[in-house]
Short mmCIF file of C-alpha atoms and ligand atoms in Angstrom, two decimals:
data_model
loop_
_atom_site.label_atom_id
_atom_site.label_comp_id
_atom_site.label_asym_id
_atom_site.label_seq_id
_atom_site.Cartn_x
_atom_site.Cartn_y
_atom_site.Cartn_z
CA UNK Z 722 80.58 87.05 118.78
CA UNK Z 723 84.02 88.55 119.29
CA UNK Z 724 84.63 92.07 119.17
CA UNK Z 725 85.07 93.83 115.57
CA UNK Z 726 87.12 96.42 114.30
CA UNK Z 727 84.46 100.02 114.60
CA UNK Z 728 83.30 100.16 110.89
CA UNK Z 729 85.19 102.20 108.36
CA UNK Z 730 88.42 101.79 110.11
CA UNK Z 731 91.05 99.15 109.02
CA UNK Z 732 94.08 97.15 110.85
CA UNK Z 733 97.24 97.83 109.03
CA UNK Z 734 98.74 93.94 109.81
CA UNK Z 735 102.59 92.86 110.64
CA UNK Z 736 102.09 90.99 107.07
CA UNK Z 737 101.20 94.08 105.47
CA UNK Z 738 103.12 97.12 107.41
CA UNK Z 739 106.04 96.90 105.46
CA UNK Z 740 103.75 98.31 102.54
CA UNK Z 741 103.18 101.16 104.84
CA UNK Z 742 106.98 101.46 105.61
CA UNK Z 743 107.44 101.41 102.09
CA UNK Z 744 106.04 104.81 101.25
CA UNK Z 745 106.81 106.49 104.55
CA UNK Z 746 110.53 106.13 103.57
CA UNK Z 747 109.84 107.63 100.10
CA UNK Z 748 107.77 110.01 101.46
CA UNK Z 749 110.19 111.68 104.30
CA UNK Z 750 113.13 112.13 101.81
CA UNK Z 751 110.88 113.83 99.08
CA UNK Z 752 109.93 116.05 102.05
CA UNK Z 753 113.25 116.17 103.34
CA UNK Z 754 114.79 117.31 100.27
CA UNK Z 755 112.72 120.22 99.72
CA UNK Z 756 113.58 121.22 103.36
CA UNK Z 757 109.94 120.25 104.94
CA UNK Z 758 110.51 119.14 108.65
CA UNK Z 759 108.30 116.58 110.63
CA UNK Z 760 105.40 117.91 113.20
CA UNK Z 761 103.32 115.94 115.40
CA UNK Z 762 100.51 116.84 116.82
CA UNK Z 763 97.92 115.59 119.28
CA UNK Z 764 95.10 113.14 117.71
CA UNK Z 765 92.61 115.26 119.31
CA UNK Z 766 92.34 118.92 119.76
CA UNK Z 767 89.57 121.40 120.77
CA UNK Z 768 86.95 121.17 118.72
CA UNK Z 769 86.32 125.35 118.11
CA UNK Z 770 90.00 124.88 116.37
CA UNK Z 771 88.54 123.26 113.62
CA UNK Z 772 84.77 125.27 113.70
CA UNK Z 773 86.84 128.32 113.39
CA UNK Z 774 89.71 126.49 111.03
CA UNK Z 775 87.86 124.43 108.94
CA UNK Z 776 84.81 126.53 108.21
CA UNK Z 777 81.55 125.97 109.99
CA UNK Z 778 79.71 125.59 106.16
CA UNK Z 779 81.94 122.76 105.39
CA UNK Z 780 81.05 119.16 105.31
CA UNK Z 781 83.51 118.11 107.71
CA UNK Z 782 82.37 120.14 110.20
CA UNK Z 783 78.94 120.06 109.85
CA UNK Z 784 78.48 116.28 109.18
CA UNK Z 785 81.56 114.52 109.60
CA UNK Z 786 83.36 115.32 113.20
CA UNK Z 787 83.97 112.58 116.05
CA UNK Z 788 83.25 115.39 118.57
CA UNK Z 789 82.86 114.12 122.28
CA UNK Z 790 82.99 116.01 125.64
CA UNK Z 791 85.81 114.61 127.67
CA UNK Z 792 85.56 114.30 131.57
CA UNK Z 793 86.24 118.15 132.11
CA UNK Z 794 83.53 118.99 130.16
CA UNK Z 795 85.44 120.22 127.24
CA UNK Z 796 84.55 119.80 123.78
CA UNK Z 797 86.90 117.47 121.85
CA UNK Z 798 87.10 116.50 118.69
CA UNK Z 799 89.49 113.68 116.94
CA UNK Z 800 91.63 115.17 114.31
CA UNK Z 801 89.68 115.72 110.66
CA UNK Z 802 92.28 117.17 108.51
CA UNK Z 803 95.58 118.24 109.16
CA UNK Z 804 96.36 121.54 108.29
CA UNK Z 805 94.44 123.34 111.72
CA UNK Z 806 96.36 121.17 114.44
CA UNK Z 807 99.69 121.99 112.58
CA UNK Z 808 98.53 125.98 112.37
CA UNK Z 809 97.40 125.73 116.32
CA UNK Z 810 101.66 124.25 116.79
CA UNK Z 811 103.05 126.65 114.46
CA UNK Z 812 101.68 129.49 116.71
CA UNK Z 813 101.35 128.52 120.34
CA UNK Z 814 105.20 127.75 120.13
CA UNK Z 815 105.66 131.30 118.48
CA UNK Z 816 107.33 129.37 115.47
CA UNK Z 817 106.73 132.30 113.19
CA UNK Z 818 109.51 134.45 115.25
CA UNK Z 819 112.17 131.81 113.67
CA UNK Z 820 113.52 131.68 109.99
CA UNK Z 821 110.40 132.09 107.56
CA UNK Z 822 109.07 130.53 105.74
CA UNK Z 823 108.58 127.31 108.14
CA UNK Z 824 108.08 124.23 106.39
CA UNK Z 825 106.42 120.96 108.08
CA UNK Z 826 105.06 117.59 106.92
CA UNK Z 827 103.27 115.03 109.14
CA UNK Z 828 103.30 111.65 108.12
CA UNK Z 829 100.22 108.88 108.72
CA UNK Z 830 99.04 111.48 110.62
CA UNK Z 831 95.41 109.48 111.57
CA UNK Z 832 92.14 111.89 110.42
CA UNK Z 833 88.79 111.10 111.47
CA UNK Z 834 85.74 111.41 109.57
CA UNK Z 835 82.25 110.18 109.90
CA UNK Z 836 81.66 109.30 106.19
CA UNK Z 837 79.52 106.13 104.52
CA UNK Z 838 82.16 103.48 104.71
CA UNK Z 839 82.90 102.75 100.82
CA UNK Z 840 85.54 101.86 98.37
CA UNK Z 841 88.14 104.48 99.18
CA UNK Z 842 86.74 106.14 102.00
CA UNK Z 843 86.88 105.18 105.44
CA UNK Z 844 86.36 106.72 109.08
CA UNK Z 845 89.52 106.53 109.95
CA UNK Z 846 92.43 107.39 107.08
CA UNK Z 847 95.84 108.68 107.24
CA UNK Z 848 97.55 111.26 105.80
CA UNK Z 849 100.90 112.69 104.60
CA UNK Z 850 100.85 116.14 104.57
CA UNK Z 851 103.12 119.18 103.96
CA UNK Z 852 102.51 122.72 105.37
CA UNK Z 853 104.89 125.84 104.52
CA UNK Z 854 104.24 129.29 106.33
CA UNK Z 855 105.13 132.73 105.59
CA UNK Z 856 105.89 132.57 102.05
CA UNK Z 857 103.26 134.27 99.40
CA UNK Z 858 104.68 133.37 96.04
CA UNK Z 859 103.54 131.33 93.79
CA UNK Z 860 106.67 129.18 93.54
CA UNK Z 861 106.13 127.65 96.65
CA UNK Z 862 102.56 126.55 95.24
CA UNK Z 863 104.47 124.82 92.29
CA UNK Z 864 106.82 123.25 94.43
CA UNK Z 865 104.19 121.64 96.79
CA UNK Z 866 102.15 120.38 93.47
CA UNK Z 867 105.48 118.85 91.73
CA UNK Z 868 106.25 116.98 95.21
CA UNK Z 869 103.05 115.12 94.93
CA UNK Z 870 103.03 114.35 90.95
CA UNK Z 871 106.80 113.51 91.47
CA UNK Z 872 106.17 111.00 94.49
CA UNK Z 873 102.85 109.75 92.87
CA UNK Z 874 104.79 108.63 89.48
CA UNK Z 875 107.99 107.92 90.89
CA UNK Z 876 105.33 105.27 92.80
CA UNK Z 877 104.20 103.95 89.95
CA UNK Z 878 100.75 105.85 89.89
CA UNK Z 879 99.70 106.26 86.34
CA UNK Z 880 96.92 107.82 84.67
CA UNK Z 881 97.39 110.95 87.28
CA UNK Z 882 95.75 114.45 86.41
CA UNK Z 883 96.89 117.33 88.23
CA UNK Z 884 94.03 120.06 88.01
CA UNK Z 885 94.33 123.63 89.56
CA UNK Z 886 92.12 126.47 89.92
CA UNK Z 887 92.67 129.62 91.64
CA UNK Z 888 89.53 130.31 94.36
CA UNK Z 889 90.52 134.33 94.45
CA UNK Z 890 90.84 136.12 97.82
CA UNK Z 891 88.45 138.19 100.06
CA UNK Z 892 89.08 141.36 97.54
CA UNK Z 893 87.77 139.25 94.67
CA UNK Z 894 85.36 136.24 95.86
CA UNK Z 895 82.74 138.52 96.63
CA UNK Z 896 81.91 139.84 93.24
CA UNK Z 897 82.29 136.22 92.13
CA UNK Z 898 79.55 135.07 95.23
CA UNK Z 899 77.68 137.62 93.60
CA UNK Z 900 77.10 136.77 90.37
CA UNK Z 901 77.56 132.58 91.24
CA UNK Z 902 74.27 133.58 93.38
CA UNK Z 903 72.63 135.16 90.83
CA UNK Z 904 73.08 132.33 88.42
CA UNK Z 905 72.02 130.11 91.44
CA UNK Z 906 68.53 131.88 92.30
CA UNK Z 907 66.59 130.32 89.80
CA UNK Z 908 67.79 126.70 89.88
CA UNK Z 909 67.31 126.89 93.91
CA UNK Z 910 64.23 124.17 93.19
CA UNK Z 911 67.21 121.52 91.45
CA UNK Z 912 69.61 121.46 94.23
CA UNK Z 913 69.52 119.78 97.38
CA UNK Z 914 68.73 120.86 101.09
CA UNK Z 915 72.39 120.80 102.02
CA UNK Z 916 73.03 123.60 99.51
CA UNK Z 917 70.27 125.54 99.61
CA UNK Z 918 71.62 126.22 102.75
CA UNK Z 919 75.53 126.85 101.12
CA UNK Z 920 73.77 128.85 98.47
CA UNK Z 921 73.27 131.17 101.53
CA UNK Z 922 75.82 130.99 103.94
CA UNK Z 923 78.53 130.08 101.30
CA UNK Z 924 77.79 129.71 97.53
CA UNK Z 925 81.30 127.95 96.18
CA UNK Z 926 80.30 125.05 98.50
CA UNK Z 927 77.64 124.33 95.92
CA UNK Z 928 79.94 124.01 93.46
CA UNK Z 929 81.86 121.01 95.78
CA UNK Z 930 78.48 119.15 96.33
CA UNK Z 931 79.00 115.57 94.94
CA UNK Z 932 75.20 114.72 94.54
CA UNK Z 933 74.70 114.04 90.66
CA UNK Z 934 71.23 116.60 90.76
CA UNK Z 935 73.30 119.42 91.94
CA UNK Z 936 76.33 119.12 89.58
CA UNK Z 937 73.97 119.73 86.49
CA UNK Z 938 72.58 122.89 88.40
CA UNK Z 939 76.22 124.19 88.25
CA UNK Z 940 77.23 122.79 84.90
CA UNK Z 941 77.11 126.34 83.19
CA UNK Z 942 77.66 128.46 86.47
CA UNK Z 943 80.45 131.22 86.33
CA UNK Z 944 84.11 130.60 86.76
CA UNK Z 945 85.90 132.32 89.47
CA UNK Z 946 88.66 132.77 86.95
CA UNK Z 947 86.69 135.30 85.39
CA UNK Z 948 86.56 137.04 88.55
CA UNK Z 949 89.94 136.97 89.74
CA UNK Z 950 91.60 140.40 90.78
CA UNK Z 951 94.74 141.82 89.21
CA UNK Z 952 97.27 140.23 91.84
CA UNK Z 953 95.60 136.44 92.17
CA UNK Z 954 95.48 136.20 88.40
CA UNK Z 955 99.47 136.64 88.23
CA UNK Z 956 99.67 134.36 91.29
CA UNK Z 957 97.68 132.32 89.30
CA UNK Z 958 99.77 132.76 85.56
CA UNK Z 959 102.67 132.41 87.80
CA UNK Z 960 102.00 129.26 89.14
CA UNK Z 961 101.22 127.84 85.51
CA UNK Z 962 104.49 129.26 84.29
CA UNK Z 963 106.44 127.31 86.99
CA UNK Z 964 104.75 123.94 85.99
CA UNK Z 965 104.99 124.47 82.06
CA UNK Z 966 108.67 125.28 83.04
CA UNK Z 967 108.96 121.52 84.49
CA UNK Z 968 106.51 120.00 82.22
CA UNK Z 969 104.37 118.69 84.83
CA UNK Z 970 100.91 118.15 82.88
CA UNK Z 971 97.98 120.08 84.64
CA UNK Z 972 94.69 121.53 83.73
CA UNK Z 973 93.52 124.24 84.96
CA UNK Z 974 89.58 122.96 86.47
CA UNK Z 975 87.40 126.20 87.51
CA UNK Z 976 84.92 123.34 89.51
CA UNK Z 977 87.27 122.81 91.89
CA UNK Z 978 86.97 124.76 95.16
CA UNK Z 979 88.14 122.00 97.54
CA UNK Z 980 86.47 120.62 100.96
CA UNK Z 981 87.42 122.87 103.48
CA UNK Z 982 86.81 126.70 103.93
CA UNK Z 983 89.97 128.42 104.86
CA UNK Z 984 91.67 128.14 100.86
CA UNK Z 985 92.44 131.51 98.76
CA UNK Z 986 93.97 131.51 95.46
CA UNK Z 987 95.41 128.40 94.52
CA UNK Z 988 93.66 125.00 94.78
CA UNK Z 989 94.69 122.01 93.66
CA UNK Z 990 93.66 118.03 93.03
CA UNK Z 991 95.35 114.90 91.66
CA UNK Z 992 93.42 112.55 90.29
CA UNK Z 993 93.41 109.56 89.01
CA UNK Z 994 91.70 108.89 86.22
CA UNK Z 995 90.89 105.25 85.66
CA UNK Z 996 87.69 103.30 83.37
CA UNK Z 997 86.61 102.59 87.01
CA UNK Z 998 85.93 106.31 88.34
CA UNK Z 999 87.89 109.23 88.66
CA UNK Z 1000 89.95 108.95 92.74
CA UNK Z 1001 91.47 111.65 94.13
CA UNK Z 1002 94.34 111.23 95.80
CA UNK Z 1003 95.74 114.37 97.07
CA UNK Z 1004 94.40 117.78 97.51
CA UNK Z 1005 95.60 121.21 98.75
CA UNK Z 1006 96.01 124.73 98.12
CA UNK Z 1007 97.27 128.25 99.60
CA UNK Z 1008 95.11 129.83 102.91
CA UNK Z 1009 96.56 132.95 103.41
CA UNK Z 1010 94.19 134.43 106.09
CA UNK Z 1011 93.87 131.06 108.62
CA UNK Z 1012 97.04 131.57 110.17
CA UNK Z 1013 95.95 135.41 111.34
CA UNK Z 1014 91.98 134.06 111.50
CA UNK Z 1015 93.52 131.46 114.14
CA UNK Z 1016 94.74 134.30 116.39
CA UNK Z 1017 98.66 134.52 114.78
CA UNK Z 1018 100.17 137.08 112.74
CA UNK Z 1019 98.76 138.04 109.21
CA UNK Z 1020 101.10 135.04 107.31
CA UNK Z 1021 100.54 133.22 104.19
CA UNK Z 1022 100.65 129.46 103.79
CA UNK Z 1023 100.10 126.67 101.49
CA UNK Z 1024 99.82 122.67 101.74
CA UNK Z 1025 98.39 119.50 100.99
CA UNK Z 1026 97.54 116.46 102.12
CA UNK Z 1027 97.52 112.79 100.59
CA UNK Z 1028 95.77 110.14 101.27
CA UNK Z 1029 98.05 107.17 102.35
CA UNK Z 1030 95.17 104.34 101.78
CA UNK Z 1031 94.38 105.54 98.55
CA UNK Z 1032 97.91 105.91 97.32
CA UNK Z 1033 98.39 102.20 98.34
CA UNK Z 1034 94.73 101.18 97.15
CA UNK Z 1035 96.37 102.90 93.59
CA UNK Z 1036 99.54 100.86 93.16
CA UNK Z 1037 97.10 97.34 93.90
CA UNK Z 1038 95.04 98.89 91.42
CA UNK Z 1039 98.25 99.02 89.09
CA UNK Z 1040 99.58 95.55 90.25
CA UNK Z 1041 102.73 97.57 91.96
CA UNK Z 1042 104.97 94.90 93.93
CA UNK Z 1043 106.43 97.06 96.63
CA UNK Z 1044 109.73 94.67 98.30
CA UNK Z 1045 108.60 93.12 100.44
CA UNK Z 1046 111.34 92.12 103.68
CA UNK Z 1047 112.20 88.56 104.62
CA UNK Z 1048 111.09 88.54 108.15
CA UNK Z 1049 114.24 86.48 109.23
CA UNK Z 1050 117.45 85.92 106.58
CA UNK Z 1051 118.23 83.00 108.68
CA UNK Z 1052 116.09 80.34 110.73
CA UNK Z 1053 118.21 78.38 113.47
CA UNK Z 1054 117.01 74.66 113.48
CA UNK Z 1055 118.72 72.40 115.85
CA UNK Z 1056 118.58 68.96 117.64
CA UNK Z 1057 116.90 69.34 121.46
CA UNK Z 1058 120.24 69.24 123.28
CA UNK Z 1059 121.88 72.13 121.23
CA UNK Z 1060 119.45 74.79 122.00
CA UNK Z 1061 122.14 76.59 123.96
CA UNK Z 1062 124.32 76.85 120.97
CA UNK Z 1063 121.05 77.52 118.70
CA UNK Z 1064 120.22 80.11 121.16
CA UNK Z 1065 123.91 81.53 121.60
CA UNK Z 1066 123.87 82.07 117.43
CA UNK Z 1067 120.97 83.60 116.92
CA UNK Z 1068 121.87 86.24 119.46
CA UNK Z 1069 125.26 86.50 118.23
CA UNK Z 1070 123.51 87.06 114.33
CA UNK Z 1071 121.42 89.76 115.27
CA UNK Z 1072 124.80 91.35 117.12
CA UNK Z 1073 126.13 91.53 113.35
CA UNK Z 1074 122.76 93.08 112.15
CA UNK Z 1075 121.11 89.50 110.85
CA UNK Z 1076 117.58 89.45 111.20
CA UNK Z 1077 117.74 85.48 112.92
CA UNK Z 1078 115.42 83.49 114.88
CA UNK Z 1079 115.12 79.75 116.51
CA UNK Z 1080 112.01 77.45 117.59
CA UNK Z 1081 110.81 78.50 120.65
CA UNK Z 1082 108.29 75.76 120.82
CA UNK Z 1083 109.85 72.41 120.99
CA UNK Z 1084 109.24 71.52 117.20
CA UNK Z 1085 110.70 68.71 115.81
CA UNK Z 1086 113.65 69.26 113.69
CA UNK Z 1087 111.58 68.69 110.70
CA UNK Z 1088 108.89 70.54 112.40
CA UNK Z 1089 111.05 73.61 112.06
CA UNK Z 1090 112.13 73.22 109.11
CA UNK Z 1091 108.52 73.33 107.59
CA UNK Z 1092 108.32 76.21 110.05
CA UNK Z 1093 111.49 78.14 108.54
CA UNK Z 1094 109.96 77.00 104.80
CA UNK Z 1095 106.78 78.85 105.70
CA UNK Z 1096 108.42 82.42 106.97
CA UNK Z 1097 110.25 82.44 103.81
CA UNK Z 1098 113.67 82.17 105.77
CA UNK Z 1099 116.30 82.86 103.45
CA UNK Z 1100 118.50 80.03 105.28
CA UNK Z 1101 118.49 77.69 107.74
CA UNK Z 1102 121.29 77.20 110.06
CA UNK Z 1103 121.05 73.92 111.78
CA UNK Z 1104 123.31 72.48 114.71
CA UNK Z 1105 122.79 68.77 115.54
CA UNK Z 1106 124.73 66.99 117.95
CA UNK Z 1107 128.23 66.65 115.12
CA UNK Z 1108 127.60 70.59 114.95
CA UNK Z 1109 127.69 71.52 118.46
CA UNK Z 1110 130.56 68.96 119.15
CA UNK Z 1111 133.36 70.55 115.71
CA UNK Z 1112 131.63 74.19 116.73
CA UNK Z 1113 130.41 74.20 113.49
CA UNK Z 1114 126.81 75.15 111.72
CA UNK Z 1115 125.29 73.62 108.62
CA UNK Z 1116 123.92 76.49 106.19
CA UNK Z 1117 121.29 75.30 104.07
CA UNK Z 1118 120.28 77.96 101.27
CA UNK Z 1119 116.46 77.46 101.71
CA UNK Z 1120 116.21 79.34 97.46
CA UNK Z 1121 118.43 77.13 95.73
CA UNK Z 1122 118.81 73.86 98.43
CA UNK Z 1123 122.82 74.32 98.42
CA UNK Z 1124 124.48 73.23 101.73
CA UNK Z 1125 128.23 74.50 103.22
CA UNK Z 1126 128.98 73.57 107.25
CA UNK Z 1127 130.77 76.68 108.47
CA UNK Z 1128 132.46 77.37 111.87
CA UNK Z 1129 129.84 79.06 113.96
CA UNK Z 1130 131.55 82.43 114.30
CA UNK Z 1131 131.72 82.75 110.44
CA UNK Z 1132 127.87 82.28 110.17
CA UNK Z 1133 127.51 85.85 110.08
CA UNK Z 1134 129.96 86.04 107.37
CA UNK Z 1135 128.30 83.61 104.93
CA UNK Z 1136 125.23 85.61 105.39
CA UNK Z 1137 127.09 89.24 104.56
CA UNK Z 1138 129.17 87.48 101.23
CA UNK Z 1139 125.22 86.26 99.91
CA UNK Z 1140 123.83 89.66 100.42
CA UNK Z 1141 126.61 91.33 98.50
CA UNK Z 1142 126.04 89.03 96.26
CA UNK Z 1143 122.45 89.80 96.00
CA UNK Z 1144 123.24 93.52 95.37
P1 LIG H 1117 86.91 113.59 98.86
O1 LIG H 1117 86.54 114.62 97.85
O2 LIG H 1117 87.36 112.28 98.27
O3 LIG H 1117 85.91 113.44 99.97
P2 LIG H 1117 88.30 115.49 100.43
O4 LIG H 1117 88.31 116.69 99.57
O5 LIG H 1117 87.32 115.38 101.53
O6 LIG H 1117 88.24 114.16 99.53
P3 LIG H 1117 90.78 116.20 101.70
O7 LIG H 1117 90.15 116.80 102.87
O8 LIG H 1117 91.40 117.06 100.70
O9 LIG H 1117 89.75 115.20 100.99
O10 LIG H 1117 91.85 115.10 102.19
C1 LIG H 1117 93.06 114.89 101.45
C2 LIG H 1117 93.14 113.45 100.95
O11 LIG H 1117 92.82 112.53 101.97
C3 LIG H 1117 92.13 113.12 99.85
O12 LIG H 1117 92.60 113.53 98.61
C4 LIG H 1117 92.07 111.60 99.96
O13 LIG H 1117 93.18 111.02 99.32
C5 LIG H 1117 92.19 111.37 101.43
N1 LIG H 1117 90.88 111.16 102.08
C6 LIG H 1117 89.94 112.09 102.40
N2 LIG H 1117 88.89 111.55 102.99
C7 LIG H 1117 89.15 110.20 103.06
C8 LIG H 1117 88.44 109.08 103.59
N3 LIG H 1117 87.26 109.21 104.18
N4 LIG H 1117 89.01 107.86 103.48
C9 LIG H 1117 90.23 107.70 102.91
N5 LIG H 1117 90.95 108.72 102.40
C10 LIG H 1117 90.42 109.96 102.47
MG1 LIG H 1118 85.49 114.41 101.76
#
């Protein structure tokens, strides 16, 4: 049997990239216009990055990491989030001595994770993501959260939820622990291995545990918000202010504590909400301490990332029609001996910025006609022997069947006038 595509990974095809393209350019101006600048960093980094980023309780790093040792004996591990390899930049290039705060986004930035291949969830997914360092207040929060709600519906994505929660800080999560243990002891029997083991090492991660047996346990456990300490419940007000202020629609969700270890204060999901099940699509928050727990000065930050399969598995959901290209505006068809003019015109098209193509195989003339028919050419040009003799070119609208013979310098032209016409 040939050789398949690794499960839980997916080809993005040359009939289908232009969906991709589609978002990316959406995507880099709303990051562009709130001043967030692209990274990139490596696919793979060393794996402790993440054990001591991520959080050594979390899923992700317990369960879910493509870790290998390379050749040099290292431990590597292939990317599974974002937000550590952009930290690990920001600081070995000493980016925190420039203008703060820095802002970055990375863009189908490929994350690995070793999850049941399902509906929505795959080994390998991408990810848009914004970062912004050195900036505490709550404004910058907002301004993350509206940049995803704005994108999402802009999009087309309806039925979207934006819940927060604040997660508190080291002065207040411990009292919280505290009593979210002490509601926890005596339901230890209902939950499952994996957090019986969090109710130990980290208590909140019970609260994230997806399995249906657990999430009764916690049903009536304690909120965090009832916890929080004097500065991350303004943070927290503050936050809600800014979004009332722009009338983005949020509720405030004291369940959600997020995936990944390193958040304080605010958290953040959208959802979508759909008769089908609930997807989340993006997810973030503020992790003030990983920047200085990474080795770097004590800086705050805040991000998210967003799931670029999802977002497109969302608008299919919706029946969105993102535009989708012509591959060529005009097809060249032409009789055997004329393949040097053919050739010469297509050339001289692209020169003027026409995407243009001939036969390259010999085809008959009606051959590439059906050929031109089934690229969804907007024209076809065709020189036969009268053609190539006058100079000329006969432009056939392949849409609406109209014909005009044209000198073969003016091709270009005809082409131009129809897409002016078209805008
Ligand atoms: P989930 O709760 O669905 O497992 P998560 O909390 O693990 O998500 P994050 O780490 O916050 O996800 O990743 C940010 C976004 O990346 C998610 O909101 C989702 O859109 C997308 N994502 C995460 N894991 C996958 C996956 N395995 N396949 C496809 N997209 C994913
Ligand atoms: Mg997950």
């Amino acid at each position: 049997m040939a050789i398949q595509a690794p499960r839980g990974t997916k080809d993005v095809l040359p009939t289908e990239s232009y969906r991709w393209q589609y978002l990316e350019e959406k995507m880099r101006k709303a990051a562009a216009l709130a001043g967030y600048r692209e990274v990139r960093t490596p696919v793979f980094e060393h794996t402790e990055l993440f054990a001591r980023g991520v959080g050594d309780t979390t899923d992700i790093v317990q369960k879910e990491m493509y870790t290998f040792t390379d050749k040099g004996n290292r431990s590597i591990t292939l990317k599974p989030e974002g937000t550590a390899g952009a930290v690990r930049s920001f600081l070995e290039s000493n980016l925190y001595a420039d203008a703060l705060p820095c802002k970055m986004y990375y863009l189908n930035a490929p994350i690995f994770r070793y999850e049941a291949p399902q509906s929505g969830r795959l080994r390998e997914h991408h990810q848009f993501g914004l970062e912004c360092f050195g900036a505490q207040n709550a404004t910058v929060d907002a301004e993350l959260i509206m940049l995803a709600y704005h994108l999402l519906d802009e999009l087309g994505v309806r039925n979207l939820s934006v819940r927060i929660n604040s997660i508190g800080c080291p002065n207040c999560r411990p009292t919280y622990h505290g009593a979210l243990k002490d509601y926890l002891v005596s339901r230890l029997d209902g939950l499952c291995e994996d957090c019986k083991n969090r109710y130990e090492r980290n208590p909140l991660r019970v609260l994230d545990c997806k399995k249906p047996g657990c999430r009764a346990q916690v049903a009536d456990a304690p909120s965090m918000l009832d916890y929080l300490c004097e500065e991350c419940r303004a943070h927290f007000e503050e936050l809600q202010a800014c979004l009332k202020a722009e009338n983005i629609p949020f509720v405030v969700d004291s369940r959600i504590v997020r995936g990944l270890d390193y958040y304080t204060k605010t958290v953040f999901e959208l959802v979508t909400e759909t008769a089908g099940g609930n997807l989340t699509v993006c997810g973030g928050g503020r992790y003030d301490h990983l920047v200085s727990q990474l080795g770097g000065p004590d800086l705050p930050a805040v991000g998210f990332g967003m799931g670029i399969e999802r977002v497109l598995m969302l608008l299919d959901g919706e029946g969105i029609q993102i535009p989708k290209p012509a591959q060529y505006e005009v097809f060249v068809t032409y009789m055997k001996d004329c393949h040097a003019d053919a050739f010469r015109l297509v050339q001289a098209l692209r020169r003027q910025g026409i995407r243009a193509d001939m036969d390259h195989c010999s085809r008959s003339l009606k051959a590439q006609f059906k050929y031109a028919n089934k690229v969804g050419a907007l024209w076809a040009a065709t020189i036969g022997e009268d053609e190539a003799k006058a100079g000329t070119v006969r432009m056939k609208n392949m849409q609406n069947g109209e014909e005009q013979t044209v000198p073969q310098d003016q091709a270009w032209e005809t082409i131009r006038n129809m897409r002016k016409e078209a805008e």
